[in-house]
């Protein structure tokens, strides 16, 4: 690699190897968190496909292949920050570490190209798998076309990375004079722009097959519900709904109106894809700023490039694994997943999703707690109480005692002597009563005998 011009080197401050200015442990902490998260996500995806859905496919193989360079990229970034002084200014880095740092930088370029393109191919393979099942031929052809472009892009830029200097050792050899190397700034800028454009295309296209599958599933459910309603009305209409103005009225669920009311997974894919695009745009900007810096402080600015690249790679792997992880959360965390679906449904006003969530939650078997029942105190003598016989519903009712009064006349509006009341209360012979309903809604009771 060619050193900066002499006037730039002369403007550098005096090196400080003992107490230099650093970026702190930010790079190590962020890369460690991303490494743990992406390892968990890929592990859950593989477990779901192998043990729950039993549908391990070509897209899972590609995501495993992408996981290897993604993990290696994060580990190399941590090693470079801890041992190669990548969190310092260029003039504060020890000269003995510059050649090893340039070798690691070339390795990171190759790992990044491999990881990002394998992740894109995994997402496109999943799209092909979904469109083949749903019959969306246009989306399938578009996915295959984008996959061909991504494969060509990966091949071209990989060849350029390993042949950007002749010989390749000139990349990590410090030289004052010119070398037989390509313009690194132009190469990195073109690669970053093309990669960001492809990320944007896939981010906008990735949720489309899921939307098509959701709409088709809703349409099939509506057709099934309409058929079932028509059958039930034809068989026993009066027992089901009853006539409304001489006609039977039944409403079936409709399909999703556009993008509104779709499952949360579609919105998550779109938001995650846009986050990948934002990280790619930031990486391209910082790469161009580091390659064209006037002070030659490349190592200080490359830390931001490394951080943005790690975010782009790891978020892309997580987004690509979201559809495959849904059965895992539905089985292992049914209550939490149902509450999230219910919240989205309440916000969007989608009664279909709310009804489906309640049905799913009702289908989850409750866990018995025999130890809790045993701990509850029992009443004294509960074990010695005799069992009551079941009630006899066919037993005749007792005779109604005769009380000479009408229901529509209050007790205070009439004068009854105590003797008459006592005589009527003492009468135990059965009597027959007649009930009459007046126009004002009052029911009168008259004794017949």
CSV table of C-alpha atoms in Angstrom, one decimal:
chain,number,residue,atom,x,y,z
A,1,UNK,CA,0.0,0.0,0.0
A,2,UNK,CA,1.3,3.4,-0.9
A,3,UNK,CA,1.8,5.8,2.0
A,4,UNK,CA,0.3,9.3,2.0
A,5,UNK,CA,2.3,12.1,0.4
A,6,UNK,CA,5.2,13.7,2.3
A,7,UNK,CA,3.3,16.9,3.2
A,8,UNK,CA,0.5,14.9,4.8
A,9,UNK,CA,3.0,12.8,6.9
A,10,UNK,CA,4.7,16.1,7.9
A,11,UNK,CA,1.4,17.4,9.2
A,12,UNK,CA,0.8,14.4,11.5
A,13,UNK,CA,1.2,15.0,15.3
A,14,UNK,CA,3.9,13.2,17.3
A,15,UNK,CA,3.0,9.6,17.9
A,16,UNK,CA,1.7,8.7,21.3
A,17,UNK,CA,2.1,4.9,21.9
A,18,UNK,CA,1.6,5.0,25.7
A,19,UNK,CA,-1.5,7.1,26.3
A,20,UNK,CA,-3.2,7.7,22.9
A,21,UNK,CA,-6.7,8.8,22.1
A,22,UNK,CA,-9.0,5.9,21.4
A,23,UNK,CA,-12.6,5.2,20.7
A,24,UNK,CA,-13.0,3.1,23.8
A,25,UNK,CA,-14.5,-0.4,23.9
A,26,UNK,CA,-17.5,0.5,21.8
A,27,UNK,CA,-16.4,-1.6,18.8
A,28,UNK,CA,-15.7,-4.7,21.0
A,29,UNK,CA,-19.0,-4.4,22.9
A,30,UNK,CA,-21.1,-4.0,19.8
A,31,UNK,CA,-19.4,-6.7,17.8
A,32,UNK,CA,-19.7,-9.1,20.8
A,33,UNK,CA,-23.5,-8.4,21.2
A,34,UNK,CA,-24.0,-8.9,17.5
A,35,UNK,CA,-22.1,-12.2,17.6
A,36,UNK,CA,-24.2,-13.5,20.4
A,37,UNK,CA,-27.5,-12.4,18.8
A,38,UNK,CA,-26.8,-13.8,15.4
A,39,UNK,CA,-25.6,-17.1,16.8
A,40,UNK,CA,-28.8,-17.5,18.8
A,41,UNK,CA,-31.0,-16.6,15.8
A,42,UNK,CA,-29.3,-19.0,13.5
A,43,UNK,CA,-29.4,-21.7,16.1
A,44,UNK,CA,-33.2,-21.2,16.6
A,45,UNK,CA,-33.7,-21.2,12.9
A,46,UNK,CA,-31.8,-24.5,12.4
A,47,UNK,CA,-33.7,-26.1,15.4
A,48,UNK,CA,-37.0,-24.9,14.0
A,49,UNK,CA,-36.4,-26.3,10.6
A,50,UNK,CA,-35.0,-29.6,11.8
A,51,UNK,CA,-37.1,-30.4,14.8
A,52,UNK,CA,-40.4,-28.5,14.5
A,53,UNK,CA,-41.3,-28.0,10.9
A,54,UNK,CA,-39.0,-30.7,9.5
A,55,UNK,CA,-38.4,-28.6,6.4
A,56,UNK,CA,-34.7,-27.9,6.2
A,57,UNK,CA,-34.1,-26.5,2.7
A,58,UNK,CA,-31.5,-24.9,0.5
A,59,UNK,CA,-32.1,-21.5,2.0
A,60,UNK,CA,-31.1,-22.9,5.4
A,61,UNK,CA,-27.9,-24.2,3.9
A,62,UNK,CA,-27.1,-20.8,2.4
A,63,UNK,CA,-27.7,-19.1,5.7
A,64,UNK,CA,-25.4,-21.5,7.5
A,65,UNK,CA,-22.7,-20.7,4.9
A,66,UNK,CA,-23.3,-17.0,5.4
A,67,UNK,CA,-23.1,-17.4,9.2
A,68,UNK,CA,-19.5,-18.6,9.0
A,69,UNK,CA,-18.0,-15.5,7.3
A,70,UNK,CA,-20.3,-13.2,9.3
A,71,UNK,CA,-19.0,-14.8,12.6
A,72,UNK,CA,-15.4,-14.6,11.3
A,73,UNK,CA,-15.9,-10.9,10.4
A,74,UNK,CA,-17.1,-10.1,13.9
A,75,UNK,CA,-14.2,-12.0,15.5
A,76,UNK,CA,-11.7,-10.4,13.2
A,77,UNK,CA,-13.0,-7.0,14.1
A,78,UNK,CA,-12.7,-7.7,17.8
A,79,UNK,CA,-9.2,-9.0,17.4
A,80,UNK,CA,-8.2,-6.0,15.3
A,81,UNK,CA,-9.6,-3.6,18.0
A,82,UNK,CA,-7.9,-5.4,20.9
A,83,UNK,CA,-4.5,-6.4,19.4
A,84,UNK,CA,-4.0,-4.4,16.2
A,85,UNK,CA,-4.9,-1.0,17.7
A,86,UNK,CA,-7.7,-0.2,15.2
A,87,UNK,CA,-9.3,2.1,17.8
A,88,UNK,CA,-6.5,4.6,17.5
A,89,UNK,CA,-5.4,7.3,15.1
A,90,UNK,CA,-3.1,6.2,12.3
A,91,UNK,CA,-0.1,8.1,13.6
A,92,UNK,CA,-0.6,6.4,17.1
A,93,UNK,CA,-0.4,2.8,15.7
A,94,UNK,CA,2.9,1.1,16.2
A,95,UNK,CA,4.6,0.6,12.8
A,96,UNK,CA,5.2,-3.1,13.5
A,97,UNK,CA,1.4,-3.7,13.4
A,98,UNK,CA,0.6,-1.9,10.1
A,99,UNK,CA,1.4,-4.8,7.7
A,100,UNK,CA,-0.6,-7.3,9.8
A,101,UNK,CA,-3.5,-4.8,10.0
A,102,UNK,CA,-3.5,-4.5,6.2
A,103,UNK,CA,-3.6,-8.3,5.8
A,104,UNK,CA,-6.6,-8.4,8.2
A,105,UNK,CA,-8.3,-5.5,6.2
A,106,UNK,CA,-8.0,-7.5,3.0
A,107,UNK,CA,-9.4,-10.6,4.8
A,108,UNK,CA,-12.4,-8.5,6.0
A,109,UNK,CA,-13.2,-7.3,2.5
A,110,UNK,CA,-13.3,-10.9,1.3
A,111,UNK,CA,-15.4,-12.1,4.3
A,112,UNK,CA,-17.8,-9.2,3.8
A,113,UNK,CA,-18.4,-9.9,0.1
A,114,UNK,CA,-19.0,-13.6,0.9
A,115,UNK,CA,-21.3,-13.0,3.9
A,116,UNK,CA,-23.5,-10.4,2.3
A,117,UNK,CA,-24.0,-12.2,-1.0
A,118,UNK,CA,-24.7,-15.5,0.7
A,119,UNK,CA,-27.3,-13.9,2.9
A,120,UNK,CA,-29.0,-12.3,-0.1
A,121,UNK,CA,-29.0,-15.7,-1.9
A,122,UNK,CA,-30.5,-17.3,1.2
A,123,UNK,CA,-33.4,-14.7,1.2
A,124,UNK,CA,-34.0,-15.2,-2.5
A,125,UNK,CA,-34.0,-19.0,-2.1
A,126,UNK,CA,-36.6,-18.6,0.5
A,127,UNK,CA,-38.7,-16.4,-1.8
A,128,UNK,CA,-38.4,-19.0,-4.6
A,129,UNK,CA,-39.6,-21.6,-2.1
A,130,UNK,CA,-42.6,-19.6,-1.1
A,131,UNK,CA,-43.6,-18.5,-4.6
A,132,UNK,CA,-43.4,-22.1,-5.8
A,133,UNK,CA,-45.9,-23.1,-3.1
A,134,UNK,CA,-48.2,-20.1,-3.6
A,135,UNK,CA,-48.0,-20.1,-7.4
A,136,UNK,CA,-46.8,-16.5,-7.7
A,137,UNK,CA,-44.9,-17.0,-11.0
A,138,UNK,CA,-44.0,-13.3,-11.5
A,139,UNK,CA,-42.4,-13.0,-8.0
A,140,UNK,CA,-40.6,-16.3,-8.6
A,141,UNK,CA,-39.0,-15.1,-11.9
A,142,UNK,CA,-38.1,-11.8,-10.3
A,143,UNK,CA,-36.4,-13.6,-7.4
A,144,UNK,CA,-34.4,-15.9,-9.8
A,145,UNK,CA,-33.4,-12.8,-11.8
A,146,UNK,CA,-32.1,-11.0,-8.8
A,147,UNK,CA,-30.3,-14.1,-7.6
A,148,UNK,CA,-28.5,-14.3,-10.9
A,149,UNK,CA,-27.4,-10.6,-10.6
A,150,UNK,CA,-26.2,-11.2,-7.0
A,151,UNK,CA,-24.2,-14.3,-8.0
A,152,UNK,CA,-22.5,-12.3,-10.8
A,153,UNK,CA,-21.8,-9.4,-8.4
A,154,UNK,CA,-20.2,-11.7,-5.9
A,155,UNK,CA,-18.0,-13.4,-8.5
A,156,UNK,CA,-16.8,-10.1,-10.0
A,157,UNK,CA,-16.0,-8.3,-6.8
A,158,UNK,CA,-14.3,-11.4,-5.2
A,159,UNK,CA,-12.0,-11.6,-8.2
A,160,UNK,CA,-11.3,-7.9,-7.9
A,161,UNK,CA,-10.5,-8.2,-4.2
A,162,UNK,CA,-7.9,-10.9,-4.6
A,163,UNK,CA,-6.3,-9.3,-7.7
A,164,UNK,CA,-6.4,-5.6,-6.8
A,165,UNK,CA,-2.6,-5.5,-6.5
A,166,UNK,CA,0.1,-7.3,-8.6
A,167,UNK,CA,1.6,-9.1,-6.8
A,168,UNK,CA,-1.0,-9.4,-4.1
A,169,UNK,CA,1.7,-8.8,-1.4
A,170,UNK,CA,1.9,-5.2,-2.5
A,171,UNK,CA,-1.4,-4.6,-0.8
A,172,UNK,CA,0.2,-4.9,2.7
A,173,UNK,CA,3.7,-3.7,1.7
A,174,UNK,CA,4.2,0.0,2.7
A,175,UNK,CA,5.8,1.9,-0.1
A,176,UNK,CA,6.5,5.6,-0.8
A,177,UNK,CA,6.4,5.2,-4.6
A,178,UNK,CA,3.5,4.1,-6.8
A,179,UNK,CA,2.5,0.4,-7.0
A,180,UNK,CA,0.6,-1.8,-9.5
A,181,UNK,CA,-2.8,-1.5,-7.7
A,182,UNK,CA,-6.2,-0.4,-8.7
A,183,UNK,CA,-7.8,2.8,-7.4
A,184,UNK,CA,-9.0,1.5,-4.1
A,185,UNK,CA,-11.3,4.5,-3.5
A,186,UNK,CA,-13.2,3.9,-6.8
A,187,UNK,CA,-13.3,0.2,-6.2
A,188,UNK,CA,-14.8,0.5,-2.7
A,189,UNK,CA,-17.2,3.2,-3.7
A,190,UNK,CA,-18.6,1.3,-6.6
A,191,UNK,CA,-18.9,-1.9,-4.6
A,192,UNK,CA,-20.6,-0.1,-1.8
A,193,UNK,CA,-23.1,1.6,-4.0
A,194,UNK,CA,-24.0,-1.6,-5.9
A,195,UNK,CA,-24.4,-3.6,-2.7
A,196,UNK,CA,-26.6,-0.9,-1.2
A,197,UNK,CA,-28.8,-0.8,-4.3
A,198,UNK,CA,-29.2,-4.6,-4.2
A,199,UNK,CA,-30.0,-4.4,-0.5
A,200,UNK,CA,-32.8,-1.9,-1.2
A,201,UNK,CA,-34.2,-4.0,-4.1
A,202,UNK,CA,-34.3,-7.1,-1.9
A,203,UNK,CA,-35.7,-5.2,1.1
A,204,UNK,CA,-38.6,-3.9,-0.9
A,205,UNK,CA,-39.2,-7.2,-2.7
A,206,UNK,CA,-38.8,-9.6,0.2
A,207,UNK,CA,-42.2,-9.0,1.9
A,208,UNK,CA,-44.1,-9.2,-1.4
A,209,UNK,CA,-44.5,-13.0,-1.5
A,210,UNK,CA,-45.4,-13.1,2.2
A,211,UNK,CA,-48.1,-10.5,1.5
A,212,UNK,CA,-49.4,-12.5,-1.5
A,213,UNK,CA,-49.4,-15.7,0.6
A,214,UNK,CA,-51.3,-13.9,3.4
A,215,UNK,CA,-53.9,-12.5,1.0
A,216,UNK,CA,-54.4,-15.8,-0.7
A,217,UNK,CA,-54.8,-17.6,2.7
A,218,UNK,CA,-57.4,-15.0,3.7
A,219,UNK,CA,-59.3,-15.4,0.5
A,220,UNK,CA,-59.3,-19.2,0.9
A,221,UNK,CA,-60.6,-18.7,4.4
A,222,UNK,CA,-63.3,-16.4,3.2
A,223,UNK,CA,-64.4,-18.8,0.5
A,224,UNK,CA,-64.4,-21.7,3.0
A,225,UNK,CA,-66.5,-19.6,5.5
A,226,UNK,CA,-68.9,-18.5,2.8
A,227,UNK,CA,-69.4,-22.1,1.7
A,228,UNK,CA,-69.9,-23.3,5.3
A,229,UNK,CA,-72.4,-20.5,6.0
A,230,UNK,CA,-74.4,-21.3,2.8
A,231,UNK,CA,-74.5,-25.0,3.7
A,232,UNK,CA,-75.7,-24.2,7.2
A,233,UNK,CA,-78.4,-21.8,6.0
A,234,UNK,CA,-79.6,-24.4,3.5
A,235,UNK,CA,-79.9,-27.1,6.2
A,236,UNK,CA,-81.2,-25.5,9.4
A,237,UNK,CA,-81.6,-21.8,8.8
A,238,UNK,CA,-84.0,-21.1,11.6
A,239,UNK,CA,-81.8,-22.7,14.2
A,240,UNK,CA,-78.7,-20.8,13.0
A,241,UNK,CA,-79.4,-17.2,12.2
A,242,UNK,CA,-83.1,-16.8,11.6
A,243,UNK,CA,-84.8,-14.6,9.0
A,244,UNK,CA,-84.0,-10.9,8.7
A,245,UNK,CA,-86.8,-9.1,6.9
A,246,UNK,CA,-87.7,-12.3,5.1
A,247,UNK,CA,-84.1,-12.9,4.0
A,248,UNK,CA,-81.2,-14.7,5.5
A,249,UNK,CA,-78.2,-12.5,6.1
A,250,UNK,CA,-74.6,-13.8,6.7
A,251,UNK,CA,-71.3,-12.0,6.5
A,252,UNK,CA,-68.1,-13.8,5.6
A,253,UNK,CA,-64.6,-12.6,6.4
A,254,UNK,CA,-63.0,-10.7,3.6
A,255,UNK,CA,-59.4,-10.7,2.3
A,256,UNK,CA,-56.8,-8.3,3.6
A,257,UNK,CA,-57.4,-4.8,2.1
A,258,UNK,CA,-54.0,-4.0,0.6
A,259,UNK,CA,-51.1,-3.8,3.0
A,260,UNK,CA,-53.3,-2.9,5.9
A,261,UNK,CA,-54.1,-5.7,8.3
A,262,UNK,CA,-51.3,-8.0,7.2
A,263,UNK,CA,-49.4,-10.2,9.8
A,264,UNK,CA,-46.7,-8.5,11.8
A,265,UNK,CA,-44.0,-10.6,10.1
A,266,UNK,CA,-44.5,-8.7,6.9
A,267,UNK,CA,-43.9,-5.4,8.6
A,268,UNK,CA,-41.0,-6.8,10.5
A,269,UNK,CA,-39.3,-7.9,7.3
A,270,UNK,CA,-39.9,-4.5,5.7
A,271,UNK,CA,-38.5,-2.6,8.6
A,272,UNK,CA,-35.5,-4.9,9.0
A,273,UNK,CA,-34.7,-4.7,5.3
A,274,UNK,CA,-34.8,-0.9,5.5
A,275,UNK,CA,-32.4,-1.0,8.5
A,276,UNK,CA,-30.0,-3.1,6.4
A,277,UNK,CA,-30.2,-0.5,3.6
A,278,UNK,CA,-29.5,2.3,6.1
A,279,UNK,CA,-26.4,0.4,7.5
A,280,UNK,CA,-25.2,-0.2,4.0
A,281,UNK,CA,-25.5,3.5,3.1
A,282,UNK,CA,-23.6,4.5,6.2
A,283,UNK,CA,-20.9,1.9,5.4
A,284,UNK,CA,-20.5,3.3,1.8
A,285,UNK,CA,-20.3,6.9,3.1
A,286,UNK,CA,-17.6,6.1,5.8
A,287,UNK,CA,-15.7,4.0,3.3
A,288,UNK,CA,-15.5,6.9,0.8
A,289,UNK,CA,-14.6,9.3,3.6
A,290,UNK,CA,-11.8,7.1,4.8
A,291,UNK,CA,-10.4,6.5,1.3
A,292,UNK,CA,-10.5,10.2,0.3
A,293,UNK,CA,-9.5,11.7,3.7
A,294,UNK,CA,-7.1,14.7,3.4
A,295,UNK,CA,-5.2,14.0,6.6
A,296,UNK,CA,-4.6,10.3,5.8
A,297,UNK,CA,-6.1,9.1,9.1
A,298,UNK,CA,-7.5,5.9,7.5
A,299,UNK,CA,-7.4,3.6,10.6
A,300,UNK,CA,-9.5,6.0,12.7
A,301,UNK,CA,-12.2,6.2,10.1
A,302,UNK,CA,-12.1,2.5,9.3
A,303,UNK,CA,-13.5,1.8,12.7
A,304,UNK,CA,-16.8,3.3,11.7
A,305,UNK,CA,-16.7,1.3,8.4
A,306,UNK,CA,-16.2,-1.8,10.4
A,307,UNK,CA,-19.1,-1.0,12.8
A,308,UNK,CA,-21.5,-0.2,9.9
A,309,UNK,CA,-20.4,-3.4,8.0
A,310,UNK,CA,-21.0,-5.6,11.1
A,311,UNK,CA,-24.5,-4.1,11.6
A,312,UNK,CA,-25.4,-4.6,8.0
A,313,UNK,CA,-24.3,-8.3,8.0
A,314,UNK,CA,-25.8,-9.3,11.3
A,315,UNK,CA,-29.1,-7.5,10.8
A,316,UNK,CA,-29.4,-9.1,7.3
A,317,UNK,CA,-28.9,-12.6,8.8
A,318,UNK,CA,-31.6,-11.9,11.5
A,319,UNK,CA,-34.1,-10.5,8.9
A,320,UNK,CA,-33.5,-13.5,6.7
A,321,UNK,CA,-34.2,-15.9,9.6
A,322,UNK,CA,-37.4,-14.2,10.9
A,323,UNK,CA,-39.9,-16.2,8.7
A,324,UNK,CA,-38.3,-19.5,9.7
A,325,UNK,CA,-38.4,-18.6,13.4
A,326,UNK,CA,-42.1,-18.0,13.6
A,327,UNK,CA,-43.1,-21.7,14.4
A,328,UNK,CA,-40.6,-21.7,17.3
A,329,UNK,CA,-42.1,-18.6,19.0
A,330,UNK,CA,-45.6,-20.0,18.4
A,331,UNK,CA,-44.8,-23.2,20.2
A,332,UNK,CA,-42.3,-22.1,22.9
A,333,UNK,CA,-43.8,-18.7,23.7
A,334,UNK,CA,-47.5,-19.0,22.7
A,335,UNK,CA,-48.8,-16.5,25.2
A,336,UNK,CA,-46.3,-13.7,24.4
A,337,UNK,CA,-46.7,-14.3,20.6
A,338,UNK,CA,-50.4,-14.2,20.9
A,339,UNK,CA,-50.4,-11.0,23.0
A,340,UNK,CA,-48.2,-9.4,20.3
A,341,UNK,CA,-50.6,-10.5,17.6
A,342,UNK,CA,-53.6,-9.3,19.6
A,343,UNK,CA,-51.9,-5.8,20.1
A,344,UNK,CA,-51.3,-5.4,16.4
A,345,UNK,CA,-54.8,-6.6,15.7
A,346,UNK,CA,-56.3,-4.1,18.1
A,347,UNK,CA,-54.3,-1.3,16.6
A,348,UNK,CA,-55.3,-2.1,13.1
A,349,UNK,CA,-58.9,-3.0,14.0
A,350,UNK,CA,-58.6,-6.4,12.3
A,351,UNK,CA,-61.3,-8.6,13.9
A,352,UNK,CA,-60.1,-11.6,12.0
A,353,UNK,CA,-56.7,-11.6,13.7
A,354,UNK,CA,-58.3,-11.0,17.1
A,355,UNK,CA,-60.7,-13.9,16.7
A,356,UNK,CA,-57.8,-16.2,15.5
A,357,UNK,CA,-55.7,-15.2,18.4
A,358,UNK,CA,-58.4,-16.0,20.9
A,359,UNK,CA,-58.9,-19.4,19.3
A,360,UNK,CA,-55.2,-20.1,19.4
A,361,UNK,CA,-55.0,-19.1,23.0
A,362,UNK,CA,-58.0,-21.2,23.8
A,363,UNK,CA,-56.5,-24.2,22.2
A,364,UNK,CA,-53.4,-24.1,24.4
A,365,UNK,CA,-54.0,-26.7,27.2
A,366,UNK,CA,-53.8,-25.5,30.7
A,367,UNK,CA,-51.2,-27.0,33.0
A,368,UNK,CA,-52.8,-28.6,36.1
A,369,UNK,CA,-51.4,-27.8,39.5
A,370,UNK,CA,-52.1,-30.7,41.8
A,371,UNK,CA,-49.7,-29.5,44.5
A,372,UNK,CA,-51.6,-26.2,44.7
A,373,UNK,CA,-54.9,-28.0,45.2
A,374,UNK,CA,-53.4,-30.1,48.0
A,375,UNK,CA,-52.2,-27.0,49.8
A,376,UNK,CA,-55.6,-25.4,50.0
A,377,UNK,CA,-57.3,-25.7,53.4
A,378,UNK,CA,-60.4,-27.9,53.7
A,379,UNK,CA,-63.4,-27.0,56.0
A,380,UNK,CA,-63.6,-28.9,59.2
A,381,UNK,CA,-65.6,-32.0,58.8
A,382,UNK,CA,-65.8,-31.8,55.0
A,383,UNK,CA,-64.9,-35.4,54.6
A,384,UNK,CA,-67.7,-36.5,57.0
A,385,UNK,CA,-70.5,-34.6,55.3
A,386,UNK,CA,-73.1,-36.9,53.7
A,387,UNK,CA,-73.5,-36.6,50.0
A,388,UNK,CA,-76.7,-35.0,48.9
A,389,UNK,CA,-78.9,-36.9,46.4
A,390,UNK,CA,-79.4,-35.4,43.0
A,391,UNK,CA,-82.4,-33.2,42.7
A,392,UNK,CA,-85.6,-34.7,41.3
A,393,UNK,CA,-86.8,-32.5,38.5
A,394,UNK,CA,-90.0,-34.6,38.0
A,395,UNK,CA,-91.3,-34.0,41.5
A,396,UNK,CA,-94.7,-32.0,41.5
A,397,UNK,CA,-94.6,-28.4,42.9
A,398,UNK,CA,-96.3,-27.7,46.2
A,399,UNK,CA,-99.7,-26.1,46.4
A,400,UNK,CA,-99.9,-22.3,46.1
A,401,UNK,CA,-101.3,-20.6,49.2
A,402,UNK,CA,-104.3,-18.4,48.5
A,403,UNK,CA,-103.9,-14.7,49.0
A,404,UNK,CA,-106.8,-12.6,47.9
A,405,UNK,CA,-105.2,-9.6,46.1
A,406,UNK,CA,-104.5,-8.4,42.5
A,407,UNK,CA,-101.0,-7.7,41.2
A,408,UNK,CA,-101.9,-4.3,39.7
A,409,UNK,CA,-103.2,-2.9,43.0
A,410,UNK,CA,-100.6,-2.0,45.7
A,411,UNK,CA,-101.0,-3.1,49.2
A,412,UNK,CA,-101.2,0.4,50.6
A,413,UNK,CA,-104.1,1.4,48.3
A,414,UNK,CA,-106.6,-1.1,49.8
A,415,UNK,CA,-107.8,-1.8,53.3
A,416,UNK,CA,-107.6,-5.4,54.4
A,417,UNK,CA,-108.7,-6.4,57.9
A,418,UNK,CA,-106.4,-8.5,60.0
A,419,UNK,CA,-109.1,-11.2,60.3
A,420,UNK,CA,-109.4,-11.6,56.5
A,421,UNK,CA,-105.6,-11.8,56.2
A,422,UNK,CA,-105.3,-14.5,58.8
A,423,UNK,CA,-108.2,-16.5,57.3
A,424,UNK,CA,-106.7,-16.3,53.8
A,425,UNK,CA,-103.3,-17.2,55.1
A,426,UNK,CA,-104.7,-20.2,57.0
A,427,UNK,CA,-106.4,-21.5,53.9
A,428,UNK,CA,-104.3,-24.3,52.4
A,429,UNK,CA,-106.6,-25.6,49.7
A,430,UNK,CA,-105.3,-25.4,46.1
A,431,UNK,CA,-106.7,-22.6,44.0
A,432,UNK,CA,-106.8,-21.8,40.3
A,433,UNK,CA,-105.6,-18.4,39.1
A,434,UNK,CA,-106.2,-16.5,35.9
A,435,UNK,CA,-103.6,-14.2,34.4
A,436,UNK,CA,-104.5,-11.2,32.2
A,437,UNK,CA,-102.2,-8.8,30.4
A,438,UNK,CA,-103.4,-5.2,30.0
A,439,UNK,CA,-102.4,-2.7,27.3
A,440,UNK,CA,-100.1,-0.7,29.6
A,441,UNK,CA,-98.1,-3.9,30.3
A,442,UNK,CA,-99.5,-4.7,33.8
A,443,UNK,CA,-100.3,-8.3,34.5
A,444,UNK,CA,-103.4,-9.0,36.7
A,445,UNK,CA,-103.9,-12.2,38.7
A,446,UNK,CA,-107.4,-13.3,39.5
A,447,UNK,CA,-108.5,-16.3,41.5
A,448,UNK,CA,-111.0,-18.4,39.6
A,449,UNK,CA,-112.3,-20.7,42.5
